[in-house]
Tab-separated table of C-alpha atoms and ligand atoms in Angstrom:
chain	number	residue	atom	x	y	z
C	1	MET	CA	0.000	0.000	0.000
C	2	THR	CA	1.346	3.444	-0.855
C	3	LYS	CA	2.416	5.558	2.056
C	4	PHE	CA	0.492	8.732	2.551
C	5	PRO	CA	2.755	11.726	1.910
C	6	HIS	CA	4.633	12.733	5.083
C	7	ASN	CA	2.841	16.080	5.283
C	8	PHE	CA	-0.638	14.649	4.639
C	9	TYR	CA	-3.300	16.678	6.405
C	10	TRP	CA	-5.260	14.254	8.568
C	11	GLY	CA	-8.074	15.948	10.420
C	12	GLY	CA	-11.724	16.607	10.937
C	13	ALA	CA	-14.421	19.047	9.887
C	14	THR	CA	-17.295	21.005	11.399
C	15	ALA	CA	-19.475	23.982	10.523
C	16	ALA	CA	-20.333	26.936	12.751
C	17	ASN	CA	-24.108	26.638	12.628
C	18	GLN	CA	-24.097	22.919	13.436
C	19	CYS	CA	-21.821	23.025	16.465
C	20	GLU	CA	-21.317	26.492	17.937
C	21	GLY	CA	-24.783	27.076	19.358
C	22	ALA	CA	-24.848	30.472	21.147
C	23	TYR	CA	-27.064	31.554	18.274
C	24	ASN	CA	-27.950	34.896	19.829
C	25	VAL	CA	-24.876	35.424	22.008
C	26	ASP	CA	-22.306	38.232	21.706
C	27	GLY	CA	-24.067	39.984	18.870
C	28	ARG	CA	-24.404	37.128	16.384
C	29	GLY	CA	-26.996	37.832	13.692
C	30	ALA	CA	-29.625	35.308	12.630
C	31	ILE	CA	-29.358	32.823	9.764
C	32	LYS	CA	-32.055	30.682	8.161
C	33	TYR	CA	-30.935	27.521	9.957
C	34	ASP	CA	-31.844	29.186	13.277
C	35	PHE	CA	-35.474	28.836	12.191
C	36	LEU	CA	-35.304	25.155	11.258
C	37	THR	CA	-36.898	22.603	13.555
C	38	ALA	CA	-35.540	19.099	13.935
C	39	GLY	CA	-36.721	16.428	11.513
C	40	THR	CA	-35.975	12.777	10.963
C	41	HIS	CA	-34.958	10.445	8.189
C	42	GLU	CA	-38.624	10.285	7.104
C	43	GLN	CA	-39.807	13.743	8.041
C	44	ALA	CA	-38.159	16.872	6.676
C	45	ARG	CA	-37.100	19.751	8.928
C	46	SER	CA	-39.523	22.652	8.810
C	47	TYR	CA	-39.854	26.413	9.121
C	48	MET	CA	-42.717	28.422	10.604
C	49	TYR	CA	-43.405	31.672	8.832
C	50	LYS	CA	-45.832	34.543	8.716
C	51	ASP	CA	-47.231	35.270	5.270
C	52	LYS	CA	-48.113	38.765	4.140
C	53	GLU	CA	-51.671	38.458	5.479
C	54	GLY	CA	-50.192	37.604	8.877
C	55	ASN	CA	-51.141	33.895	8.825
C	56	ILE	CA	-48.736	31.517	10.529
C	57	LYS	CA	-47.735	28.649	8.241
C	58	ARG	CA	-45.352	25.711	8.185
C	59	ALA	CA	-43.143	24.674	5.294
C	60	THR	CA	-40.476	22.023	4.991
C	61	MET	CA	-36.889	22.931	4.174
C	62	PHE	CA	-37.517	21.727	0.612
C	63	ASP	CA	-40.637	23.779	0.029
C	64	ILE	CA	-40.538	27.077	-1.745
C	65	ILE	CA	-41.403	29.808	0.757
C	66	PRO	CA	-42.980	32.998	-0.659
C	67	ASP	CA	-40.493	35.861	-1.055
C	68	ASP	CA	-42.388	38.111	1.349
C	69	ALA	CA	-42.725	35.515	4.133
C	70	GLU	CA	-41.177	36.302	7.497
C	71	LEU	CA	-39.571	33.352	9.295
C	72	ILE	CA	-40.562	33.122	12.951
C	73	LEU	CA	-39.589	31.121	16.016
C	74	ASP	CA	-42.367	29.155	17.699
C	75	GLU	CA	-41.892	28.554	21.416
C	76	ASN	CA	-43.530	25.132	21.105
C	77	GLU	CA	-40.877	23.957	18.678
C	78	TYR	CA	-37.352	22.739	19.355
C	79	TYR	CA	-34.525	24.318	17.394
C	80	PRO	CA	-31.416	22.140	17.573
C	81	ASN	CA	-29.029	24.682	16.057
C	82	HIS	CA	-29.667	27.226	18.804
C	83	GLU	CA	-27.412	25.391	21.211
C	84	GLY	CA	-25.653	23.043	18.785
C	85	ILE	CA	-23.055	21.250	20.905
C	86	ASP	CA	-22.060	24.493	22.627
C	87	PHE	CA	-18.767	24.561	20.763
C	88	TYR	CA	-18.856	28.337	21.227
C	89	HIS	CA	-17.998	27.854	24.896
C	90	ARG	CA	-16.159	24.525	24.718
C	91	TYR	CA	-13.857	24.928	21.734
C	92	LYS	CA	-10.675	24.866	23.809
C	93	GLU	CA	-11.527	21.540	25.385
C	94	ASP	CA	-12.656	20.144	22.007
C	95	ILE	CA	-9.591	21.325	20.117
C	96	ALA	CA	-7.452	19.722	22.834
C	97	LEU	CA	-9.229	16.434	22.078
C	98	PHE	CA	-8.564	16.870	18.350
C	99	ALA	CA	-4.920	17.484	19.201
C	100	GLU	CA	-4.872	14.342	21.324
C	101	MET	CA	-5.931	12.393	18.220
C	102	GLY	CA	-3.044	14.056	16.386
C	103	PHE	CA	-5.048	16.242	13.988
C	104	LYS	CA	-2.891	18.096	11.500
C	105	MET	CA	-5.818	20.092	10.144
C	106	PHE	CA	-9.144	21.237	11.504
C	107	ARG	CA	-11.792	22.453	9.109
C	108	MET	CA	-14.279	24.829	10.686
C	109	SER	CA	-16.297	27.741	9.420
C	110	ILE	CA	-16.527	31.377	10.352
C	111	ALA	CA	-20.106	32.503	10.883
C	112	TRP	CA	-20.434	35.582	8.686
C	113	SER	CA	-23.203	36.810	11.020
C	114	ARG	CA	-20.828	36.818	14.005
C	115	ILE	CA	-18.547	39.204	12.118
C	116	PHE	CA	-21.196	41.269	10.326
C	117	PRO	CA	-24.501	40.429	12.071
C	118	ASN	CA	-26.619	41.874	9.253
C	119	GLY	CA	-24.164	41.020	6.510
C	120	ASP	CA	-23.773	44.620	5.394
C	121	ASP	CA	-22.933	46.433	8.656
C	122	GLU	CA	-20.527	49.357	8.592
C	123	THR	CA	-18.282	47.950	11.282
C	124	PRO	CA	-17.517	44.386	12.374
C	125	ASN	CA	-18.688	42.903	15.656
C	126	GLN	CA	-15.550	42.801	17.804
C	127	LYS	CA	-16.738	39.915	19.982
C	128	GLY	CA	-17.137	37.718	16.928
C	129	VAL	CA	-13.736	38.779	15.623
C	130	ASP	CA	-12.082	37.957	18.967
C	131	PHE	CA	-13.813	34.584	19.163
C	132	TYR	CA	-12.293	33.263	15.943
C	133	ARG	CA	-8.875	34.748	16.685
C	134	SER	CA	-8.869	32.867	19.948
C	135	MET	CA	-9.971	29.673	18.185
C	136	PHE	CA	-7.204	29.954	15.566
C	137	GLU	CA	-4.629	30.654	18.272
C	138	GLU	CA	-5.792	27.559	20.097
C	139	MET	CA	-5.312	25.461	16.948
C	140	ARG	CA	-1.872	26.907	16.288
C	141	LYS	CA	-0.880	26.229	19.882
C	142	HIS	CA	-1.551	22.554	19.164
C	143	GLY	CA	0.145	22.605	15.763
C	144	ILE	CA	-3.160	22.239	13.912
C	145	GLU	CA	-3.553	23.918	10.523
C	146	PRO	CA	-6.890	25.734	10.228
C	147	LEU	CA	-8.930	25.167	7.076
C	148	VAL	CA	-11.568	27.868	7.104
C	149	THR	CA	-14.874	27.749	5.276
C	150	LEU	CA	-16.108	31.284	4.745
C	151	HIS	CA	-19.707	30.313	4.069
C	152	HIS	CA	-21.336	27.118	5.300
C	153	PHE	CA	-25.079	27.405	4.594
C	154	ASP	CA	-25.177	30.607	6.669
C	155	THR	CA	-25.922	33.782	4.784
C	156	PRO	CA	-27.028	36.395	7.351
C	157	TYR	CA	-30.823	36.315	7.411
C	158	ALA	CA	-30.930	40.116	7.254
C	159	LEU	CA	-29.470	39.903	3.740
C	160	GLU	CA	-32.185	37.464	2.706
C	161	VAL	CA	-34.829	39.892	3.947
C	162	LYS	CA	-33.245	43.052	2.600
C	163	TYR	CA	-32.030	41.806	-0.780
C	164	GLY	CA	-33.845	38.533	-1.326
C	165	GLY	CA	-30.663	36.516	-0.852
C	166	TRP	CA	-28.239	35.346	-3.520
C	167	THR	CA	-30.580	35.958	-6.434
C	168	ASN	CA	-29.501	39.547	-5.908
C	169	ARG	CA	-26.115	40.579	-7.273
C	170	ALA	CA	-25.689	42.934	-4.315
C	171	LEU	CA	-24.659	39.994	-2.157
C	172	ILE	CA	-21.434	39.578	-4.116
C	173	GLU	CA	-19.911	42.730	-2.726
C	174	HIS	CA	-21.115	42.111	0.812
C	175	PHE	CA	-19.561	38.669	0.785
C	176	GLU	CA	-16.377	40.074	-0.714
C	177	ARG	CA	-16.166	42.700	2.016
C	178	TYR	CA	-16.685	40.111	4.748
C	179	ALA	CA	-14.130	37.716	3.258
C	180	ASP	CA	-11.648	40.506	2.691
C	181	PHE	CA	-12.005	41.570	6.304
C	182	VAL	CA	-11.426	38.136	7.812
C	183	MET	CA	-8.613	37.194	5.438
C	184	ASN	CA	-6.778	40.363	6.503
C	185	GLU	CA	-7.677	40.004	10.147
C	186	TYR	CA	-6.399	36.433	10.446
C	187	LYS	CA	-3.616	36.513	7.877
C	188	ASP	CA	-1.034	35.653	10.506
C	189	LEU	CA	-2.997	32.541	11.509
C	190	VAL	CA	-4.783	31.101	8.454
C	191	THR	CA	-3.622	30.251	4.939
C	192	TYR	CA	-6.138	27.592	3.835
C	193	TRP	CA	-9.573	28.911	2.852
C	194	LEU	CA	-12.711	27.516	1.241
C	195	THR	CA	-15.246	29.945	-0.156
C	196	PHE	CA	-18.686	28.277	-0.243
C	197	ASN	CA	-19.480	24.932	1.330
C	198	GLU	CA	-21.081	22.546	-1.163
C	199	ILE	CA	-21.724	25.385	-3.565
C	200	ASN	CA	-23.547	22.999	-5.928
C	201	ASN	CA	-26.197	22.422	-3.249
C	202	LEU	CA	-27.962	25.496	-4.624
C	203	THR	CA	-28.826	23.707	-7.830
C	204	MET	CA	-28.434	20.102	-6.709
C	205	MET	CA	-31.986	19.907	-5.476
C	206	THR	CA	-33.381	21.299	-8.704
C	207	ALA	CA	-31.838	18.415	-10.634
C	208	PHE	CA	-34.220	16.049	-8.844
C	209	ILE	CA	-37.449	18.024	-9.029
C	210	GLU	CA	-39.704	16.833	-11.811
C	211	ASN	CA	-41.421	19.530	-13.876
C	212	LEU	CA	-39.224	22.126	-12.262
C	213	PRO	CA	-40.754	25.617	-12.576
C	214	ALA	CA	-38.427	27.773	-14.727
C	215	LYS	CA	-38.472	30.576	-12.139
C	216	VAL	CA	-37.125	28.253	-9.418
C	217	ALA	CA	-34.446	26.951	-11.758
C	218	LYS	CA	-33.475	30.438	-12.849
C	219	ASP	CA	-33.210	31.689	-9.265
C	220	ALA	CA	-31.056	28.736	-8.266
C	221	TYR	CA	-28.674	28.996	-11.224
C	222	GLN	CA	-28.489	32.785	-11.024
C	223	SER	CA	-27.724	32.579	-7.283
C	224	LEU	CA	-25.056	30.014	-8.008
C	225	HIS	CA	-23.581	32.306	-10.629
C	226	HIS	CA	-23.409	35.129	-8.097
C	227	GLN	CA	-21.634	32.838	-5.664
C	228	PHE	CA	-19.151	31.832	-8.383
C	229	VAL	CA	-18.333	35.476	-9.014
C	230	ALA	CA	-18.136	36.204	-5.276
C	231	SER	CA	-15.838	33.221	-4.833
C	232	ALA	CA	-13.608	34.268	-7.733
C	233	ARG	CA	-13.214	37.754	-6.293
C	234	VAL	CA	-12.275	36.281	-2.942
C	235	VAL	CA	-9.667	33.995	-4.527
C	236	LYS	CA	-8.093	36.997	-6.205
C	237	ARG	CA	-8.153	39.014	-2.979
C	238	ALA	CA	-6.725	36.086	-1.022
C	239	HIS	CA	-3.679	35.927	-3.280
C	240	LEU	CA	-3.096	39.651	-2.913
C	241	ILE	CA	-3.466	39.585	0.859
C	242	ASN	CA	-1.013	36.735	1.264
C	243	PRO	CA	0.698	35.006	-1.664
C	244	GLU	CA	0.880	31.912	0.562
C	245	ASN	CA	-2.911	31.680	0.727
C	246	LYS	CA	-4.478	28.586	-0.812
C	247	VAL	CA	-8.146	28.770	-1.660
C	248	GLY	CA	-10.330	25.834	-2.535
C	249	CYS	CA	-13.750	25.193	-3.908
C	250	MET	CA	-15.977	22.861	-1.891
C	251	ILE	CA	-18.267	20.716	-3.988
C	252	CYS	CA	-20.890	18.278	-2.749
C	253	GLY	CA	-19.629	14.973	-4.121
C	254	ILE	CA	-22.843	13.671	-5.571
C	255	VAL	CA	-21.348	10.799	-7.521
C	256	SER	CA	-23.572	8.604	-9.614
C	257	TYR	CA	-23.282	5.513	-11.802
C	258	PRO	CA	-25.415	4.285	-14.668
C	259	LEU	CA	-27.592	1.473	-13.253
C	260	THR	CA	-27.354	-0.613	-16.441
C	261	CYS	CA	-25.135	-0.803	-19.514
C	262	ASP	CA	-27.979	0.535	-21.629
C	263	PRO	CA	-26.249	3.414	-23.465
C	264	LYS	CA	-29.257	5.538	-22.595
C	265	ASP	CA	-28.378	5.065	-18.916
C	266	ILE	CA	-24.742	5.933	-19.633
C	267	LEU	CA	-25.772	9.185	-21.256
C	268	GLU	CA	-28.327	9.965	-18.587
C	269	ASN	CA	-25.666	9.536	-15.936
C	270	GLN	CA	-23.118	11.573	-17.837
C	271	HIS	CA	-25.575	14.445	-17.940
C	272	LYS	CA	-26.369	14.022	-14.254
C	273	MET	CA	-22.690	14.181	-13.302
C	274	GLU	CA	-22.252	17.239	-15.482
C	275	SER	CA	-25.179	19.173	-14.082
C	276	VAL	CA	-24.822	18.146	-10.457
C	277	MET	CA	-21.063	18.036	-9.913
C	278	TYR	CA	-18.889	19.119	-12.837
C	279	TYR	CA	-20.780	22.304	-13.639
C	280	SER	CA	-19.558	23.943	-10.422
C	281	GLY	CA	-16.071	22.437	-10.307
C	282	ASP	CA	-15.395	23.399	-13.921
C	283	VAL	CA	-16.267	27.049	-13.326
C	284	MET	CA	-14.248	27.279	-10.138
C	285	VAL	CA	-11.125	25.401	-11.215
C	286	ARG	CA	-11.013	26.340	-14.899
C	287	GLY	CA	-12.485	29.808	-14.566
C	288	ALA	CA	-15.137	29.416	-17.252
C	289	TYR	CA	-18.456	27.712	-17.796
C	290	PRO	CA	-18.086	24.305	-19.451
C	291	HIS	CA	-19.441	23.578	-22.936
C	292	PHE	CA	-22.456	21.680	-21.546
C	293	ALA	CA	-23.710	24.619	-19.476
C	294	GLN	CA	-25.659	26.019	-22.416
C	295	ARG	CA	-27.387	22.662	-22.915
C	296	ILE	CA	-28.430	22.626	-19.258
C	297	TRP	CA	-29.791	26.184	-19.434
C	298	ASN	CA	-31.666	25.324	-22.641
C	299	GLU	CA	-33.204	22.249	-21.053
C	300	LEU	CA	-34.333	24.311	-18.094
C	301	GLY	CA	-35.610	27.069	-20.348
C	302	ILE	CA	-33.590	29.748	-18.575
C	303	THR	CA	-31.283	32.572	-19.555
C	304	LEU	CA	-28.783	33.796	-17.009
C	305	ASP	CA	-27.486	37.268	-16.462
C	306	ILE	CA	-23.754	36.772	-16.985
C	307	THR	CA	-21.794	39.873	-17.882
C	308	ASP	CA	-18.465	40.109	-19.700
C	309	GLN	CA	-16.979	41.434	-16.503
C	310	ASP	CA	-18.267	38.369	-14.636
C	311	LYS	CA	-16.539	36.129	-17.167
C	312	GLN	CA	-13.308	38.036	-16.729
C	313	GLU	CA	-13.555	37.776	-12.948
C	314	LEU	CA	-14.208	34.031	-13.066
C	315	LEU	CA	-11.073	33.630	-15.148
C	316	GLU	CA	-9.011	35.686	-12.703
C	317	GLY	CA	-10.269	33.812	-9.638
C	318	LYS	CA	-9.469	30.178	-10.271
C	319	VAL	CA	-9.129	28.146	-7.075
C	320	ASP	CA	-5.834	26.550	-6.061
C	321	ILE	CA	-7.226	23.304	-4.733
C	322	TYR	CA	-10.277	21.151	-5.333
C	323	THR	CA	-12.126	19.980	-2.251
C	324	PHE	CA	-15.308	17.982	-1.956
C	325	SER	CA	-17.544	15.983	0.344
C	326	TYR	CA	-17.980	12.289	-0.242
C	327	TYR	CA	-20.492	10.133	1.587
C	328	MET	CA	-22.194	7.846	-0.913
C	329	THR	CA	-22.920	7.115	-4.540
C	330	ASN	CA	-26.223	6.909	-6.389
C	331	CYS	CA	-27.485	5.113	-9.489
C	332	VAL	CA	-29.131	6.706	-12.468
C	333	THR	CA	-31.390	4.917	-14.924
C	334	THR	CA	-33.905	5.549	-17.653
C	335	HIS	CA	-35.686	2.321	-16.727
C	336	ASP	CA	-38.518	2.929	-14.322
C	337	ASP	CA	-38.878	-0.595	-12.948
C	338	SER	CA	-35.912	-0.382	-10.572
C	339	GLU	CA	-36.084	-0.257	-6.801
C	340	THR	CA	-35.426	3.253	-5.486
C	341	ALA	CA	-32.790	3.923	-2.860
C	342	GLY	CA	-34.771	6.296	-0.636
C	343	GLY	CA	-33.106	8.183	2.194
C	344	ASN	CA	-32.728	11.912	2.397
C	345	PHE	CA	-30.564	13.326	-0.384
C	346	SER	CA	-29.831	9.893	-1.701
C	347	PHE	CA	-31.549	9.432	-5.003
C	348	GLY	CA	-32.146	7.150	-7.911
C	349	ALA	CA	-32.099	3.396	-8.062
C	350	LYS	CA	-30.824	1.078	-5.371
C	351	ASN	CA	-27.355	-0.307	-6.005
C	352	PRO	CA	-27.512	-4.078	-5.362
C	353	TYR	CA	-23.751	-4.250	-4.721
C	354	LEU	CA	-23.723	-1.793	-1.832
C	355	LYS	CA	-24.844	-1.688	1.769
C	356	TYR	CA	-26.899	1.263	2.981
C	357	SER	CA	-26.699	3.169	6.273
C	358	ASP	CA	-29.653	3.578	8.633
C	359	TRP	CA	-30.284	6.910	6.912
C	360	GLY	CA	-30.399	5.315	3.478
C	361	TRP	CA	-26.981	6.473	2.282
C	362	SER	CA	-24.941	3.897	0.382
C	363	MET	CA	-21.460	2.971	1.615
C	364	ASP	CA	-19.074	2.920	-1.303
C	365	ALA	CA	-15.359	3.211	-0.635
C	366	ASP	CA	-14.391	2.140	-4.181
C	367	GLY	CA	-16.444	5.068	-5.403
C	368	LEU	CA	-14.048	7.377	-3.578
C	369	ARG	CA	-11.059	5.965	-5.466
C	370	TYR	CA	-13.057	6.255	-8.685
C	371	ILE	CA	-14.093	9.874	-8.217
C	372	LEU	CA	-10.650	10.955	-6.982
C	373	THR	CA	-9.192	9.718	-10.267
C	374	GLU	CA	-11.942	11.334	-12.324
C	375	LEU	CA	-11.486	14.658	-10.549
C	376	TYR	CA	-7.716	14.648	-10.749
C	377	ALA	CA	-7.765	13.786	-14.449
C	378	ARG	CA	-10.202	16.619	-15.031
C	379	TYR	CA	-8.589	19.338	-12.904
C	380	GLN	CA	-4.967	18.443	-12.102
C	381	VAL	CA	-4.839	20.463	-8.913
C	382	PRO	CA	-4.270	19.169	-5.362
C	383	ILE	CA	-7.355	17.628	-3.785
C	384	ILE	CA	-8.645	17.469	-0.211
C	385	VAL	CA	-11.557	15.293	0.895
C	386	THR	CA	-13.110	17.900	3.179
C	387	GLU	CA	-16.030	15.742	4.342
C	388	ASN	CA	-16.628	12.017	4.665
C	389	GLY	CA	-18.006	9.749	7.341
C	390	LEU	CA	-20.806	7.557	8.561
C	391	GLY	CA	-23.812	9.053	10.320
C	392	GLN	CA	-25.045	6.466	12.775
C	393	ASP	CA	-26.462	6.396	16.297
C	394	ASP	CA	-24.144	5.050	19.011
C	395	VAL	CA	-24.703	3.152	22.238
C	396	VAL	CA	-22.950	4.339	25.385
C	397	GLU	CA	-22.007	1.393	27.606
C	398	GLU	CA	-22.301	1.582	31.345
C	399	ASP	CA	-18.609	2.364	31.713
C	400	GLY	CA	-18.901	5.208	29.204
C	401	SER	CA	-17.211	3.358	26.356
C	402	ILE	CA	-18.669	3.423	22.834
C	403	HIS	CA	-17.948	0.550	20.490
C	404	ASP	CA	-18.424	2.098	17.059
C	405	ASP	CA	-16.745	-0.604	14.995
C	406	TYR	CA	-19.221	0.116	12.119
C	407	ARG	CA	-17.748	3.630	11.880
C	408	ILE	CA	-14.194	2.313	11.979
C	409	ASP	CA	-15.056	-0.167	9.193
C	410	TYR	CA	-16.521	2.598	7.041
C	411	LEU	CA	-13.537	4.873	7.570
C	412	ARG	CA	-10.947	2.117	7.088
C	413	ASP	CA	-12.433	1.197	3.720
C	414	HIS	CA	-12.285	4.824	2.650
C	415	PHE	CA	-8.690	5.224	3.849
C	416	VAL	CA	-7.699	2.158	1.822
C	417	ALA	CA	-9.427	3.744	-1.172
C	418	MET	CA	-7.464	6.973	-0.608
C	419	SER	CA	-4.180	5.088	-0.441
C	420	GLN	CA	-5.089	3.328	-3.688
C	421	ALA	CA	-5.880	6.676	-5.278
C	422	LEU	CA	-2.466	7.898	-4.135
C	423	SER	CA	-0.883	4.858	-5.840
C	424	ASP	CA	-2.889	5.741	-8.919
C	425	GLY	CA	-1.037	9.065	-8.820
C	426	VAL	CA	-3.751	11.363	-7.520
C	427	ASP	CA	-2.401	14.437	-5.720
C	428	LEU	CA	-4.492	14.005	-2.581
C	429	ILE	CA	-3.108	16.239	0.168
C	430	GLY	CA	-5.611	15.942	3.006
C	431	TYR	CA	-8.659	14.416	4.567
C	432	THR	CA	-10.944	16.013	7.144
C	433	SER	CA	-13.696	13.653	8.246
C	434	TRP	CA	-17.083	15.184	8.784
C	435	GLY	CA	-18.384	15.855	12.268
C	436	CYS	CA	-15.193	14.739	13.999
C	437	ILE	CA	-17.182	15.578	17.105
C	438	ASP	CA	-20.923	14.743	17.075
C	439	LEU	CA	-22.975	17.721	15.950
C	440	VAL	CA	-26.408	18.632	14.608
C	441	SER	CA	-27.190	16.990	11.280
C	442	ALA	CA	-27.733	19.534	8.508
C	443	GLY	CA	-30.158	17.362	6.617
C	444	THR	CA	-32.363	16.109	9.436
C	445	GLY	CA	-31.538	18.278	12.457
C	446	GLU	CA	-30.970	15.176	14.549
C	447	MET	CA	-28.200	14.669	17.093
C	448	LYS	CA	-28.379	10.911	16.761
C	449	LYS	CA	-27.084	10.978	13.208
C	450	ARG	CA	-23.622	10.933	14.750
C	451	TYR	CA	-20.367	11.131	12.796
C	452	GLY	CA	-17.915	11.825	15.595
C	453	TYR	CA	-14.825	10.243	17.075
C	454	ILE	CA	-16.033	12.168	20.096
C	455	TYR	CA	-19.499	11.490	21.473
C	456	VAL	CA	-21.603	14.398	22.738
C	457	ASP	CA	-24.202	13.628	25.378
C	458	ARG	CA	-27.168	15.339	23.808
C	459	ASP	CA	-30.311	13.811	22.286
C	460	ASN	CA	-32.743	14.803	19.555
C	461	GLN	CA	-34.941	16.721	21.990
C	462	GLY	CA	-32.071	18.674	23.526
C	463	ASN	CA	-31.647	16.616	26.695
C	464	GLY	CA	-28.204	15.609	27.970
C	465	THR	CA	-25.173	16.953	29.769
C	466	MET	CA	-23.174	17.954	26.654
C	467	ASP	CA	-20.337	15.896	28.130
C	468	ARG	CA	-17.746	14.645	25.659
C	469	LEU	CA	-16.806	10.925	25.533
C	470	LYS	CA	-14.162	9.187	23.442
C	471	LYS	CA	-15.494	6.486	21.119
C	472	ASP	CA	-13.420	3.473	20.052
C	473	SER	CA	-12.928	5.281	16.749
C	474	PHE	CA	-11.134	8.057	18.674
C	475	TYR	CA	-8.314	5.711	19.667
C	476	TRP	CA	-8.344	4.087	16.245
C	477	TYR	CA	-8.038	7.401	14.346
C	478	LYS	CA	-5.248	8.441	16.694
C	479	LYS	CA	-3.329	5.306	15.673
C	480	VAL	CA	-4.061	5.901	12.002
C	481	ILE	CA	-2.686	9.426	12.184
C	482	ALA	CA	0.341	8.428	14.293
C	483	SER	CA	1.253	5.781	11.695
C	484	ASN	CA	0.410	8.157	8.819
C	485	GLY	CA	-2.191	5.768	7.476
C	486	GLU	CA	-0.104	2.597	7.773
C	487	ASP	CA	-1.880	1.095	10.750
C	488	LEU	CA	-5.525	0.702	9.827
C	489	VAL	CA	-6.285	-2.350	11.946
F	1	LIG	P1	-26.128	15.370	7.294
F	1	LIG	C1	-26.737	16.559	1.398
F	1	LIG	C2	-26.027	15.529	0.797
F	1	LIG	C3	-24.700	15.355	1.096
F	1	LIG	C4	-24.092	16.198	1.997
F	1	LIG	O1	-25.059	15.632	6.145
F	1	LIG	C5	-24.799	17.232	2.578
F	1	LIG	C6	-26.126	17.412	2.287
F	1	LIG	C7	-26.896	18.499	2.937
F	1	LIG	O2	-27.365	18.066	4.191
F	1	LIG	O3	-24.255	18.120	3.417
F	1	LIG	C8	-22.967	18.037	3.946
F	1	LIG	O4	-25.788	16.291	8.407
F	1	LIG	C9	-22.772	19.340	4.642
F	1	LIG	C10	-22.726	19.241	6.139
F	1	LIG	C11	-23.590	18.088	6.585
F	1	LIG	C12	-22.977	16.807	6.040
F	1	LIG	O5	-22.895	16.853	4.644
F	1	LIG	O6	-27.441	15.675	6.661
F	1	LIG	O7	-21.670	20.084	4.171
F	1	LIG	O8	-23.114	20.479	6.673
F	1	LIG	O9	-23.749	18.010	7.959
F	1	LIG	C13	-23.707	15.535	6.435
F	1	LIG	O10	-25.966	13.947	7.685
């Protein structure tokens, strides 16, 4: 087995809104996720809102909420992101645990609304600024390289209200100003940056809606375009602020296979991969829309507002590294007699060769080797797997131990796949597993969809001590890192 490079970045990943909690502490502004209730595998998370006649209504996170609706908090509902896992107050203790495992890199995100609570404030919120400085100093103290996501599903809600969100071009400059501020502020502490988490999420959902209304498609693709331009500007700024800065894209790795060898399935899948995954990566790494973009827009019946200046900016803001999340693969077919996979965000036909998690996500380590090769052939820039892991509930034994061998098995298979990809010649430079400490699931709002090496005593209803416990996978990952990926037993 190929040795991982000596400076390989082993680590873990989190996002502000899923772990910090303290949602209204020290001047933090609201984000949409603050208004999302908990859901389950079967039942989608929901919002309560007031429509323009003043009626209180409920909508799921996948519904289209009217533009003039006002999101509200209902005291009878439970909002898991409000307290998260209280990382805001416990980050020192948690980072010490990451260091104990030997982390070389920790991916976290800055909450824009802690720095600029309304997104477009004149002056930054000093308490928010101090909080992240202290967190970065803590990481550096332990020799951990920060990998900072600038935007992880958390546009300040005030910008959604005032401008209608990312459909409005105005957000580009507000994001640029925020990013510029933090990249200057922390330039002595941070050199690895990601602009938008899973940027393709904006349009991903539209790829699976049948009879998609053109207005919804247009809004999604136009918003995505604005984020591409915002990202490109930030890449350019990052290189000016510090030539050492490395900026990556972060793409949701929605990898799919044709279910059959029917050429129609092959083509269907090719188009799916293009629209769901390559569309975004191509713009961000190559600095221009790919040839198939026009076909996608034609199929959707939309015309985007893309200026010559936008095109120039995209070209000048190519990312340095490609990063992506990888959890599962899906199957695509034109045959309608196949069994569907089910599960939130997992789509298409069931793959008979794979096992599925309790949340309906397939487990496919070979798929990681496959997509790493595809991506490296396409882009030829260094790659980091910035999310991967198994969401599964754990049992705490009487003595406080947690035997999560299923998680170790999942991770081991994926580490083998990474080492094979390295032998294949892929320039893979790091791996940060998702939810290295249990946190609130983005998709379902549950606590029990646990990914961590570290268990957090907190349940789906918000009960528990918030105590941290080391799972078996904690000791296992520590060994993996200490042996630089040699000892996977
Ligand atoms: P949860 C959908 C499909 C794949 C990854 O997801 C996704 C999503 C959106 O939920 O999101 C990423 O928590 C995301 C993280 C998220 C993680 O995957 O639904 O970047 O914020 O927590 C896992 O199990």
